[in-house]
């Protein structure tokens, strides 16, 4: 990264940053690549690859147990990475559990609650036990990863699912939410930012609502962690998850943040090596968090790579990243609303957003639109984006989603808009 790309102010030089992302230098289908699919997975800067390479070529060893020098070095790097990523989300190291990603983090929580329900865990775990008729509240906007684990937990425990509705403009209906919360509400699971609507949800209102009835809050921060400065303890959520690969980091690594009091009381999900105190043939004692939730050999290289990714984001500055992406989102919106036949999802006036828009093109299937854009080197996502109930709510089965990151430029957005304006003509939908 050149020094001109780095700034403490709310500006960044995306064109300069791009030098750090080798993949963006190429042509696709004979056109310069315009990568607008970062909500699915982000591209990774050289610094992340280098951190993993350095670890694997200089310090690779299994952590925590070894008596040798490399094992000690690897342990230091691994735990430094935890401290770095924890700090990035405002947390202390012991409040950050490594997971393979958000999906595992959410399943971990749901299965830990299941285990508490069957009487496993310390006496403190009993507070999480669910009884038939207890309620788990999610929202209509959730990614399947923040929906299906709760469906399964409800099926295992006899709990009942409720859903906060979404308004036509993409905002959550908090009036309805107030009516859905009651003394049986035990869990409120919601996303910080929906991966389809791009709107930042009102976390403090949701947390207050849950707290008013003593419900546990679980926040899916997948789509906020790469774009907004997060202070998870200040947001007041009990638990939160994120995926490294969406925030410039490697695949196979992510985080589960928990308030200490909550993590200490939760029983484990996966069990095995590295998470125990003493073991007999019939019984085992478990380590405190975060190790209690990290059974087996961990993805050490990816954790070190994720630390390099969040250092990169920190060097650029989250304020600058957010401001840049907000400018790109506004430019995208201005262009898209001017194209006949485009229907935007979640176009709530004045809503705080990240840099993504999902939309429908009248008379053209999302997959056709996606292929048309791809032929021009423009990478977007098409389908239900793992949020089928949300699409059904808006009367559609699929949408096109363009999602920006810090390395996108105004030229990317303009190339995208220019191509989008040709979709309906190409498919004869204007006829
Ligand atoms: N939640 C949201 C809002 C997401 O966008 C995604 C990824 N599309 C996930 C959860 C799941 O993340 P992962 O596949 O990395 O576990």
GROMACS .gro file of C-alpha atoms and ligand atoms in nm:
model
  447
    1UNK     CA    1   0.000   0.000   0.000
    2UNK     CA    2   0.139   0.345  -0.081
    3UNK     CA    3   0.124   0.607   0.190
    4UNK     CA    4  -0.121   0.815  -0.015
    5UNK     CA    5  -0.370   0.528   0.014
    6UNK     CA    6  -0.351   0.545   0.392
    7UNK     CA    7  -0.534   0.811   0.578
    8UNK     CA    8  -0.666   0.886   0.922
    9UNK     CA    9  -0.937   1.102   0.770
   10UNK     CA   10  -1.255   0.979   0.612
   11UNK     CA   11  -1.103   0.951   0.266
   12UNK     CA   12  -0.920   0.674   0.093
   13UNK     CA   13  -0.762   0.631  -0.245
   14UNK     CA   14  -0.923   0.314  -0.379
   15UNK     CA   15  -0.721   0.329  -0.700
   16UNK     CA   16  -0.399   0.315  -0.494
   17UNK     CA   17  -0.529   0.039  -0.264
   18UNK     CA   18  -0.598  -0.181  -0.564
   19UNK     CA   19  -0.226  -0.239  -0.609
   20UNK     CA   20  -0.249  -0.460  -0.300
   21UNK     CA   21  -0.512  -0.686  -0.460
   22UNK     CA   22  -0.345  -0.877  -0.745
   23UNK     CA   23  -0.671  -1.040  -0.855
   24UNK     CA   24  -0.822  -0.703  -0.944
   25UNK     CA   25  -0.555  -0.635  -1.206
   26UNK     CA   26  -0.690  -0.890  -1.451
   27UNK     CA   27  -0.935  -0.891  -1.739
   28UNK     CA   28  -1.238  -1.119  -1.737
   29UNK     CA   29  -1.412  -1.199  -2.064
   30UNK     CA   30  -1.187  -0.949  -2.237
   31UNK     CA   31  -1.288  -0.663  -2.006
   32UNK     CA   32  -1.123  -0.517  -1.696
   33UNK     CA   33  -1.265  -0.702  -1.396
   34UNK     CA   34  -1.526  -0.505  -1.202
   35UNK     CA   35  -1.566  -0.704  -0.882
   36UNK     CA   36  -1.896  -0.619  -0.712
   37UNK     CA   37  -1.951  -0.939  -0.516
   38UNK     CA   38  -1.771  -0.860  -0.193
   39UNK     CA   39  -2.076  -0.937   0.023
   40UNK     CA   40  -2.031  -1.301  -0.087
   41UNK     CA   41  -1.656  -1.294  -0.035
   42UNK     CA   42  -1.400  -1.017  -0.038
   43UNK     CA   43  -1.074  -1.018  -0.227
   44UNK     CA   44  -0.759  -1.053  -0.021
   45UNK     CA   45  -0.463  -0.815  -0.015
   46UNK     CA   46  -0.102  -0.932  -0.052
   47UNK     CA   47  -0.044  -0.856   0.317
   48UNK     CA   48  -0.284  -1.135   0.418
   49UNK     CA   49  -0.126  -1.388   0.184
   50UNK     CA   50   0.219  -1.283   0.303
   51UNK     CA   51   0.126  -1.327   0.670
   52UNK     CA   52   0.009  -1.683   0.606
   53UNK     CA   53   0.312  -1.754   0.389
   54UNK     CA   54   0.551  -1.622   0.654
   55UNK     CA   55   0.385  -1.832   0.922
   56UNK     CA   56   0.391  -2.150   0.714
   57UNK     CA   57   0.748  -2.105   0.595
   58UNK     CA   58   0.903  -1.987   0.924
   59UNK     CA   59   0.697  -2.078   1.230
   60UNK     CA   60   0.454  -2.354   1.140
   61UNK     CA   61   0.379  -2.585   1.433
   62UNK     CA   62   0.077  -2.695   1.633
   63UNK     CA   63   0.000  -2.445   1.908
   64UNK     CA   64  -0.026  -2.465   2.288
   65UNK     CA   65   0.113  -2.811   2.359
   66UNK     CA   66   0.460  -2.819   2.216
   67UNK     CA   67   0.783  -2.801   2.413
   68UNK     CA   68   0.983  -2.681   2.111
   69UNK     CA   69   1.071  -2.335   1.988
   70UNK     CA   70   0.851  -2.337   1.678
   71UNK     CA   71   0.549  -2.442   1.885
   72UNK     CA   72   0.611  -2.151   2.121
   73UNK     CA   73   0.647  -1.911   1.826
   74UNK     CA   74   0.331  -2.042   1.662
   75UNK     CA   75   0.142  -2.012   1.992
   76UNK     CA   76   0.252  -1.650   2.029
   77UNK     CA   77   0.148  -1.566   1.673
   78UNK     CA   78  -0.186  -1.744   1.714
   79UNK     CA   79  -0.271  -1.573   2.042
   80UNK     CA   80  -0.146  -1.236   1.912
   81UNK     CA   81  -0.384  -1.285   1.620
   82UNK     CA   82  -0.670  -1.346   1.862
   83UNK     CA   83  -0.582  -1.029   2.052
   84UNK     CA   84  -0.565  -0.827   1.728
   85UNK     CA   85  -0.898  -0.950   1.594
   86UNK     CA   86  -1.063  -0.914   1.936
   87UNK     CA   87  -0.940  -0.554   1.960
   88UNK     CA   88  -1.077  -0.488   1.611
   89UNK     CA   89  -1.430  -0.560   1.741
   90UNK     CA   90  -1.373  -0.386   2.075
   91UNK     CA   91  -1.336  -0.711   2.271
   92UNK     CA   92  -1.083  -0.875   2.501
   93UNK     CA   93  -0.894  -1.182   2.372
   94UNK     CA   94  -1.078  -1.425   2.598
   95UNK     CA   95  -1.406  -1.301   2.452
   96UNK     CA   96  -1.314  -1.416   2.101
   97UNK     CA   97  -1.366  -1.779   2.001
   98UNK     CA   98  -1.219  -1.890   1.668
   99UNK     CA   99  -1.470  -2.060   1.441
  100UNK     CA  100  -1.458  -2.154   1.075
  101UNK     CA  101  -1.701  -1.870   1.004
  102UNK     CA  102  -2.038  -1.723   1.091
  103UNK     CA  103  -2.230  -2.039   1.005
  104UNK     CA  104  -2.030  -2.245   1.252
  105UNK     CA  105  -2.053  -1.969   1.514
  106UNK     CA  106  -2.432  -1.963   1.496
  107UNK     CA  107  -2.457  -2.343   1.503
  108UNK     CA  108  -2.216  -2.349   1.797
  109UNK     CA  109  -2.445  -2.120   1.995
  110UNK     CA  110  -2.761  -2.312   1.900
  111UNK     CA  111  -2.606  -2.648   1.991
  112UNK     CA  112  -2.457  -2.516   2.314
  113UNK     CA  113  -2.807  -2.403   2.411
  114UNK     CA  114  -2.937  -2.747   2.317
  115UNK     CA  115  -2.676  -2.903   2.541
  116UNK     CA  116  -2.778  -2.670   2.824
  117UNK     CA  117  -3.138  -2.780   2.765
  118UNK     CA  118  -3.043  -3.144   2.817
  119UNK     CA  119  -2.874  -3.056   3.146
  120UNK     CA  120  -2.513  -3.048   3.024
  121UNK     CA  121  -2.273  -2.786   3.150
  122UNK     CA  122  -2.207  -2.617   3.479
  123UNK     CA  123  -2.503  -2.520   3.700
  124UNK     CA  124  -2.475  -2.174   3.541
  125UNK     CA  125  -2.571  -2.329   3.203
  126UNK     CA  126  -2.923  -2.397   3.326
  127UNK     CA  127  -3.015  -2.035   3.251
  128UNK     CA  128  -2.997  -2.114   2.877
  129UNK     CA  129  -3.222  -2.423   2.895
  130UNK     CA  130  -3.530  -2.394   2.674
  131UNK     CA  131  -3.870  -2.535   2.763
  132UNK     CA  132  -4.148  -2.623   2.519
  133UNK     CA  133  -4.331  -2.303   2.434
  134UNK     CA  134  -4.032  -2.076   2.493
  135UNK     CA  135  -3.981  -1.842   2.203
  136UNK     CA  136  -3.691  -1.772   1.969
  137UNK     CA  137  -3.730  -1.444   1.784
  138UNK     CA  138  -3.549  -1.376   1.455
  139UNK     CA  139  -3.635  -1.146   1.165
  140UNK     CA  140  -3.778  -1.195   0.818
  141UNK     CA  141  -3.455  -1.060   0.673
  142UNK     CA  142  -3.210  -1.323   0.799
  143UNK     CA  143  -2.954  -1.517   0.601
  144UNK     CA  144  -3.030  -1.890   0.622
  145UNK     CA  145  -2.728  -1.924   0.853
  146UNK     CA  146  -2.912  -1.716   1.113
  147UNK     CA  147  -3.242  -1.892   1.059
  148UNK     CA  148  -3.200  -2.266   1.015
  149UNK     CA  149  -2.988  -2.327   1.330
  150UNK     CA  150  -3.276  -2.168   1.526
  151UNK     CA  151  -3.533  -2.380   1.342
  152UNK     CA  152  -3.336  -2.689   1.437
  153UNK     CA  153  -3.295  -2.572   1.797
  154UNK     CA  154  -3.670  -2.512   1.816
  155UNK     CA  155  -3.736  -2.860   1.677
  156UNK     CA  156  -3.503  -3.018   1.934
  157UNK     CA  157  -3.641  -2.831   2.233
  158UNK     CA  158  -4.009  -2.761   2.158
  159UNK     CA  159  -3.940  -2.387   2.144
  160UNK     CA  160  -4.145  -2.177   1.904
  161UNK     CA  161  -4.008  -1.945   1.633
  162UNK     CA  162  -4.131  -1.589   1.586
  163UNK     CA  163  -4.015  -1.339   1.325
  164UNK     CA  164  -3.992  -0.962   1.331
  165UNK     CA  165  -4.146  -0.847   1.003
  166UNK     CA  166  -3.969  -0.621   0.756
  167UNK     CA  167  -4.145  -0.314   0.618
  168UNK     CA  168  -4.178  -0.250   0.246
  169UNK     CA  169  -3.883  -0.008   0.265
  170UNK     CA  170  -3.651  -0.275   0.410
  171UNK     CA  171  -3.646  -0.150   0.770
  172UNK     CA  172  -3.744  -0.378   1.055
  173UNK     CA  173  -4.092  -0.318   1.196
  174UNK     CA  174  -3.998  -0.234   1.553
  175UNK     CA  175  -4.361  -0.163   1.649
  176UNK     CA  176  -4.446  -0.519   1.556
  177UNK     CA  177  -4.130  -0.638   1.733
  178UNK     CA  178  -4.254  -0.480   2.056
  179UNK     CA  179  -4.570  -0.689   2.029
  180UNK     CA  180  -4.376  -1.008   1.959
  181UNK     CA  181  -4.151  -0.986   2.265
  182UNK     CA  182  -4.288  -1.131   2.586
  183UNK     CA  183  -4.196  -1.331   2.892
  184UNK     CA  184  -4.148  -1.647   2.682
  185UNK     CA  185  -3.893  -1.479   2.452
  186UNK     CA  186  -3.557  -1.639   2.531
  187UNK     CA  187  -3.343  -1.557   2.229
  188UNK     CA  188  -3.339  -1.267   1.985
  189UNK     CA  189  -3.121  -1.340   1.680
  190UNK     CA  190  -3.078  -1.066   1.419
  191UNK     CA  191  -2.830  -0.940   1.164
  192UNK     CA  192  -2.648  -0.611   1.210
  193UNK     CA  193  -2.677  -0.558   0.835
  194UNK     CA  194  -2.885  -0.776   0.603
  195UNK     CA  195  -2.687  -0.922   0.313
  196UNK     CA  196  -2.973  -0.831   0.076
  197UNK     CA  197  -3.100  -0.498   0.206
  198UNK     CA  198  -2.770  -0.341   0.315
  199UNK     CA  199  -2.944  -0.140   0.588
  200UNK     CA  200  -2.782  -0.107   0.930
  201UNK     CA  201  -3.037  -0.237   1.179
  202UNK     CA  202  -3.116  -0.049   1.503
  203UNK     CA  203  -2.906  -0.262   1.738
  204UNK     CA  204  -2.963  -0.063   2.056
  205UNK     CA  205  -3.344  -0.077   2.018
  206UNK     CA  206  -3.328  -0.451   1.954
  207UNK     CA  207  -3.095  -0.508   2.249
  208UNK     CA  208  -3.319  -0.298   2.477
  209UNK     CA  209  -3.621  -0.498   2.367
  210UNK     CA  210  -3.447  -0.828   2.441
  211UNK     CA  211  -3.312  -0.703   2.773
  212UNK     CA  212  -3.659  -0.594   2.882
  213UNK     CA  213  -3.755  -0.964   2.896
  214UNK     CA  214  -3.413  -1.110   2.980
  215UNK     CA  215  -3.365  -1.268   2.634
  216UNK     CA  216  -3.021  -1.356   2.497
  217UNK     CA  217  -2.913  -1.148   2.194
  218UNK     CA  218  -2.721  -1.307   1.908
  219UNK     CA  219  -2.603  -1.076   1.631
  220UNK     CA  220  -2.485  -1.176   1.287
  221UNK     CA  221  -2.214  -0.921   1.207
  222UNK     CA  222  -2.103  -1.077   0.876
  223UNK     CA  223  -2.201  -0.778   0.667
  224UNK     CA  224  -2.100  -0.508   0.913
  225UNK     CA  225  -1.757  -0.623   1.034
  226UNK     CA  226  -1.581  -0.540   0.701
  227UNK     CA  227  -1.747  -0.199   0.668
  228UNK     CA  228  -1.824  -0.035   1.004
  229UNK     CA  229  -1.621   0.027   1.316
  230UNK     CA  230  -1.757  -0.235   1.556
  231UNK     CA  231  -1.750  -0.210   1.931
  232UNK     CA  232  -1.942  -0.523   2.021
  233UNK     CA  233  -1.935  -0.473   2.400
  234UNK     CA  234  -2.067  -0.118   2.352
  235UNK     CA  235  -2.345  -0.246   2.126
  236UNK     CA  236  -2.454  -0.456   2.421
  237UNK     CA  237  -2.516  -0.783   2.236
  238UNK     CA  238  -2.454  -1.106   2.426
  239UNK     CA  239  -2.304  -1.293   2.132
  240UNK     CA  240  -2.198  -1.199   1.779
  241UNK     CA  241  -2.045  -1.380   1.481
  242UNK     CA  242  -1.846  -1.283   1.173
  243UNK     CA  243  -1.660  -1.450   0.885
  244UNK     CA  244  -1.298  -1.373   0.798
  245UNK     CA  245  -1.333  -1.429   0.425
  246UNK     CA  246  -1.579  -1.139   0.393
  247UNK     CA  247  -1.337  -0.896   0.561
  248UNK     CA  248  -1.024  -0.937   0.344
  249UNK     CA  249  -0.920  -1.248   0.538
  250UNK     CA  250  -0.873  -1.615   0.452
  251UNK     CA  251  -1.141  -1.882   0.422
  252UNK     CA  252  -1.204  -2.116   0.712
  253UNK     CA  253  -1.166  -1.863   0.990
  254UNK     CA  254  -1.415  -1.644   1.173
  255UNK     CA  255  -1.506  -1.527   1.517
  256UNK     CA  256  -1.767  -1.574   1.784
  257UNK     CA  257  -1.766  -1.286   2.032
  258UNK     CA  258  -1.939  -1.334   2.365
  259UNK     CA  259  -1.986  -1.132   2.681
  260UNK     CA  260  -1.761  -1.304   2.933
  261UNK     CA  261  -2.044  -1.393   3.163
  262UNK     CA  262  -2.233  -1.561   2.878
  263UNK     CA  263  -1.937  -1.753   2.734
  264UNK     CA  264  -1.837  -1.872   3.083
  265UNK     CA  265  -2.183  -2.017   3.142
  266UNK     CA  266  -2.233  -2.182   2.800
  267UNK     CA  267  -2.156  -2.553   2.770
  268UNK     CA  268  -1.938  -2.662   2.476
  269UNK     CA  269  -2.066  -2.770   2.135
  270UNK     CA  270  -1.782  -2.969   1.977
  271UNK     CA  271  -1.565  -3.169   2.213
  272UNK     CA  272  -1.226  -3.340   2.188
  273UNK     CA  273  -0.864  -3.235   2.215
  274UNK     CA  274  -0.742  -2.893   2.330
  275UNK     CA  275  -1.057  -2.794   2.519
  276UNK     CA  276  -1.022  -3.006   2.834
  277UNK     CA  277  -0.871  -2.991   3.181
  278UNK     CA  278  -0.868  -3.353   3.301
  279UNK     CA  279  -1.001  -3.657   3.118
  280UNK     CA  280  -1.086  -4.004   3.245
  281UNK     CA  281  -1.234  -4.287   3.041
  282UNK     CA  282  -1.579  -4.182   3.155
  283UNK     CA  283  -1.567  -3.807   3.206
  284UNK     CA  284  -1.393  -3.480   3.121
  285UNK     CA  285  -1.357  -3.131   3.261
  286UNK     CA  286  -1.356  -2.834   3.026
  287UNK     CA  287  -1.130  -2.532   2.995
  288UNK     CA  288  -1.271  -2.182   3.034
  289UNK     CA  289  -1.359  -1.984   2.719
  290UNK     CA  290  -1.239  -1.937   2.455
  291UNK     CA  291  -1.062  -2.277   2.455
  292UNK     CA  292  -1.378  -2.455   2.573
  293UNK     CA  293  -1.525  -2.386   2.229
  294UNK     CA  294  -1.214  -2.467   2.024
  295UNK     CA  295  -1.197  -2.845   2.005
  296UNK     CA  296  -0.929  -2.991   1.781
  297UNK     CA  297  -0.641  -2.833   1.591
  298UNK     CA  298  -0.735  -2.481   1.495
  299UNK     CA  299  -0.682  -2.304   1.159
  300UNK     CA  300  -0.366  -2.131   1.279
  301UNK     CA  301  -0.248  -1.986   0.948
  302UNK     CA  302  -0.591  -1.845   0.863
  303UNK     CA  303  -0.618  -1.685   1.211
  304UNK     CA  304  -0.284  -1.513   1.149
  305UNK     CA  305  -0.406  -1.411   0.804
  306UNK     CA  306  -0.724  -1.265   0.953
  307UNK     CA  307  -0.519  -1.059   1.197
  308UNK     CA  308  -0.327  -0.919   0.895
  309UNK     CA  309  -0.662  -0.842   0.729
  310UNK     CA  310  -0.799  -0.643   1.021
  311UNK     CA  311  -0.466  -0.460   1.055
  312UNK     CA  312  -0.504  -0.366   0.691
  313UNK     CA  313  -0.860  -0.239   0.751
  314UNK     CA  314  -0.738  -0.050   1.057
  315UNK     CA  315  -0.452   0.107   0.862
  316UNK     CA  316  -0.693   0.235   0.600
  317UNK     CA  317  -0.936   0.335   0.876
  318UNK     CA  318  -1.292   0.207   0.913
  319UNK     CA  319  -1.429   0.561   0.903
  320UNK     CA  320  -1.268   0.611   0.563
  321UNK     CA  321  -1.387   0.269   0.444
  322UNK     CA  322  -1.744   0.339   0.551
  323UNK     CA  323  -1.750   0.688   0.399
  324UNK     CA  324  -1.603   0.560   0.071
  325UNK     CA  325  -1.851   0.274   0.048
  326UNK     CA  326  -2.141   0.504   0.138
  327UNK     CA  327  -2.039   0.730  -0.154
  328UNK     CA  328  -2.028   0.431  -0.388
  329UNK     CA  329  -2.368   0.312  -0.261
  330UNK     CA  330  -2.520   0.657  -0.321
  331UNK     CA  331  -2.373   0.669  -0.672
  332UNK     CA  332  -2.509   0.321  -0.741
  333UNK     CA  333  -2.853   0.416  -0.617
  334UNK     CA  334  -2.864   0.739  -0.817
  335UNK     CA  335  -2.781   0.545  -1.129
  336UNK     CA  336  -3.009   0.249  -1.066
  337UNK     CA  337  -3.322   0.455  -0.994
  338UNK     CA  338  -3.273   0.622  -1.332
  339UNK     CA  339  -3.287   0.291  -1.522
  340UNK     CA  340  -3.643   0.203  -1.628
  341UNK     CA  341  -3.769  -0.128  -1.490
  342UNK     CA  342  -3.530  -0.149  -1.192
  343UNK     CA  343  -3.683  -0.216  -0.850
  344UNK     CA  344  -3.446  -0.169  -0.558
  345UNK     CA  345  -3.484  -0.371  -0.239
  346UNK     CA  346  -3.457  -0.182   0.087
  347UNK     CA  347  -3.454   0.173  -0.049
  348UNK     CA  348  -3.551   0.331   0.287
  349UNK     CA  349  -3.491   0.708   0.266
  350UNK     CA  350  -3.207   0.824   0.489
  351UNK     CA  351  -3.122   0.474   0.617
  352UNK     CA  352  -2.760   0.413   0.718
  353UNK     CA  353  -2.624   0.156   0.473
  354UNK     CA  354  -2.325  -0.040   0.362
  355UNK     CA  355  -2.229  -0.041  -0.007
  356UNK     CA  356  -2.469  -0.296  -0.150
  357UNK     CA  357  -2.788  -0.293  -0.350
  358UNK     CA  358  -3.009  -0.584  -0.450
  359UNK     CA  359  -3.257  -0.523  -0.728
  360UNK     CA  360  -3.497  -0.679  -0.973
  361UNK     CA  361  -3.497  -0.604  -1.347
  362UNK     CA  362  -3.854  -0.615  -1.478
  363UNK     CA  363  -3.900  -0.885  -1.739
  364UNK     CA  364  -3.546  -1.029  -1.704
  365UNK     CA  365  -3.451  -1.319  -1.479
  366UNK     CA  366  -3.175  -1.233  -1.232
  367UNK     CA  367  -2.957  -1.513  -1.372
  368UNK     CA  368  -2.982  -1.375  -1.725
  369UNK     CA  369  -2.897  -1.028  -1.597
  370UNK     CA  370  -2.597  -1.172  -1.411
  371UNK     CA  371  -2.467  -1.347  -1.722
  372UNK     CA  372  -2.512  -1.034  -1.929
  373UNK     CA  373  -2.305  -0.838  -1.676
  374UNK     CA  374  -2.043  -1.111  -1.652
  375UNK     CA  375  -1.989  -1.099  -2.027
  376UNK     CA  376  -1.876  -0.740  -1.967
  377UNK     CA  377  -1.637  -0.836  -1.688
  378UNK     CA  378  -1.877  -0.733  -1.411
  379UNK     CA  379  -1.909  -0.979  -1.122
  380UNK     CA  380  -2.235  -0.957  -0.925
  381UNK     CA  381  -2.436  -1.217  -0.734
  382UNK     CA  382  -2.774  -1.348  -0.849
  383UNK     CA  383  -3.029  -1.567  -0.672
  384UNK     CA  384  -3.186  -1.549  -0.329
  385UNK     CA  385  -2.851  -1.487  -0.158
  386UNK     CA  386  -2.940  -1.745   0.111
  387UNK     CA  387  -3.234  -1.529   0.215
  388UNK     CA  388  -3.524  -1.707   0.043
  389UNK     CA  389  -3.793  -1.600   0.296
  390UNK     CA  390  -3.695  -1.235   0.249
  391UNK     CA  391  -3.728  -1.263  -0.129
  392UNK     CA  392  -4.064  -1.434  -0.087
  393UNK     CA  393  -4.171  -1.147   0.137
  394UNK     CA  394  -4.097  -0.908  -0.148
  395UNK     CA  395  -4.276  -1.128  -0.400
  396UNK     CA  396  -3.970  -1.250  -0.585
  397UNK     CA  397  -3.756  -1.559  -0.604
  398UNK     CA  398  -3.427  -1.399  -0.702
  399UNK     CA  399  -3.252  -1.064  -0.728
  400UNK     CA  400  -2.928  -0.921  -0.862
  401UNK     CA  401  -2.692  -0.793  -0.591
  402UNK     CA  402  -2.400  -0.558  -0.643
  403UNK     CA  403  -2.180  -0.517  -0.337
  404UNK     CA  404  -1.881  -0.288  -0.304
  405UNK     CA  405  -1.575  -0.290  -0.081
  406UNK     CA  406  -1.294  -0.048  -0.008
  407UNK     CA  407  -1.111  -0.138  -0.332
  408UNK     CA  408  -1.399  -0.043  -0.562
  409UNK     CA  409  -1.382   0.285  -0.749
  410UNK     CA  410  -1.635   0.522  -0.896
  411UNK     CA  411  -1.524   0.392  -1.236
  412UNK     CA  412  -1.635   0.042  -1.124
  413UNK     CA  413  -1.977   0.176  -1.032
  414UNK     CA  414  -2.007   0.368  -1.360
  415UNK     CA  415  -1.913   0.061  -1.566
  416UNK     CA  416  -2.172  -0.139  -1.372
  417UNK     CA  417  -2.443   0.126  -1.422
  418UNK     CA  418  -2.365   0.156  -1.790
  419UNK     CA  419  -2.402  -0.221  -1.832
  420UNK     CA  420  -2.720  -0.239  -1.623
  421UNK     CA  421  -2.884   0.024  -1.840
  422UNK     CA  422  -2.846  -0.213  -2.137
  423UNK     CA  423  -2.999  -0.524  -1.976
  424UNK     CA  424  -3.364  -0.479  -2.068
  425UNK     CA  425  -3.291  -0.378  -2.428
  426UNK     CA  426  -3.067  -0.679  -2.473
  427UNK     CA  427  -3.336  -0.920  -2.353
  428UNK     CA  428  -3.616  -0.739  -2.537
  429UNK     CA  429  -3.788  -0.652  -2.210
  430UNK     CA  430  -3.855  -0.297  -2.329
  431UNK     CA  431  -4.051  -0.418  -2.628
  432LIG     N1  432  -2.485  -1.413   0.756
  432LIG     C1  433  -2.480  -1.324   0.656
  432LIG     C2  434  -2.556  -1.194   0.671
  432LIG     C3  435  -2.407  -1.351   0.541
  432LIG     O1  436  -2.404  -1.261   0.443
  432LIG     C4  437  -2.339  -1.474   0.531
  432LIG     C5  438  -2.260  -1.511   0.407
  432LIG     N2  439  -2.327  -1.491   0.287
  432LIG     C6  440  -2.345  -1.563   0.638
  432LIG     C7  441  -2.419  -1.530   0.749
  432LIG     C8  442  -2.274  -1.695   0.636
  432LIG     O2  443  -2.137  -1.676   0.634
  432LIG     P1  444  -2.038  -1.799   0.610
  432LIG     O3  445  -2.086  -1.867   0.486
  432LIG     O4  446  -1.905  -1.732   0.590
  432LIG     O5  447  -2.043  -1.884   0.731
   0.00000   0.00000   0.00000
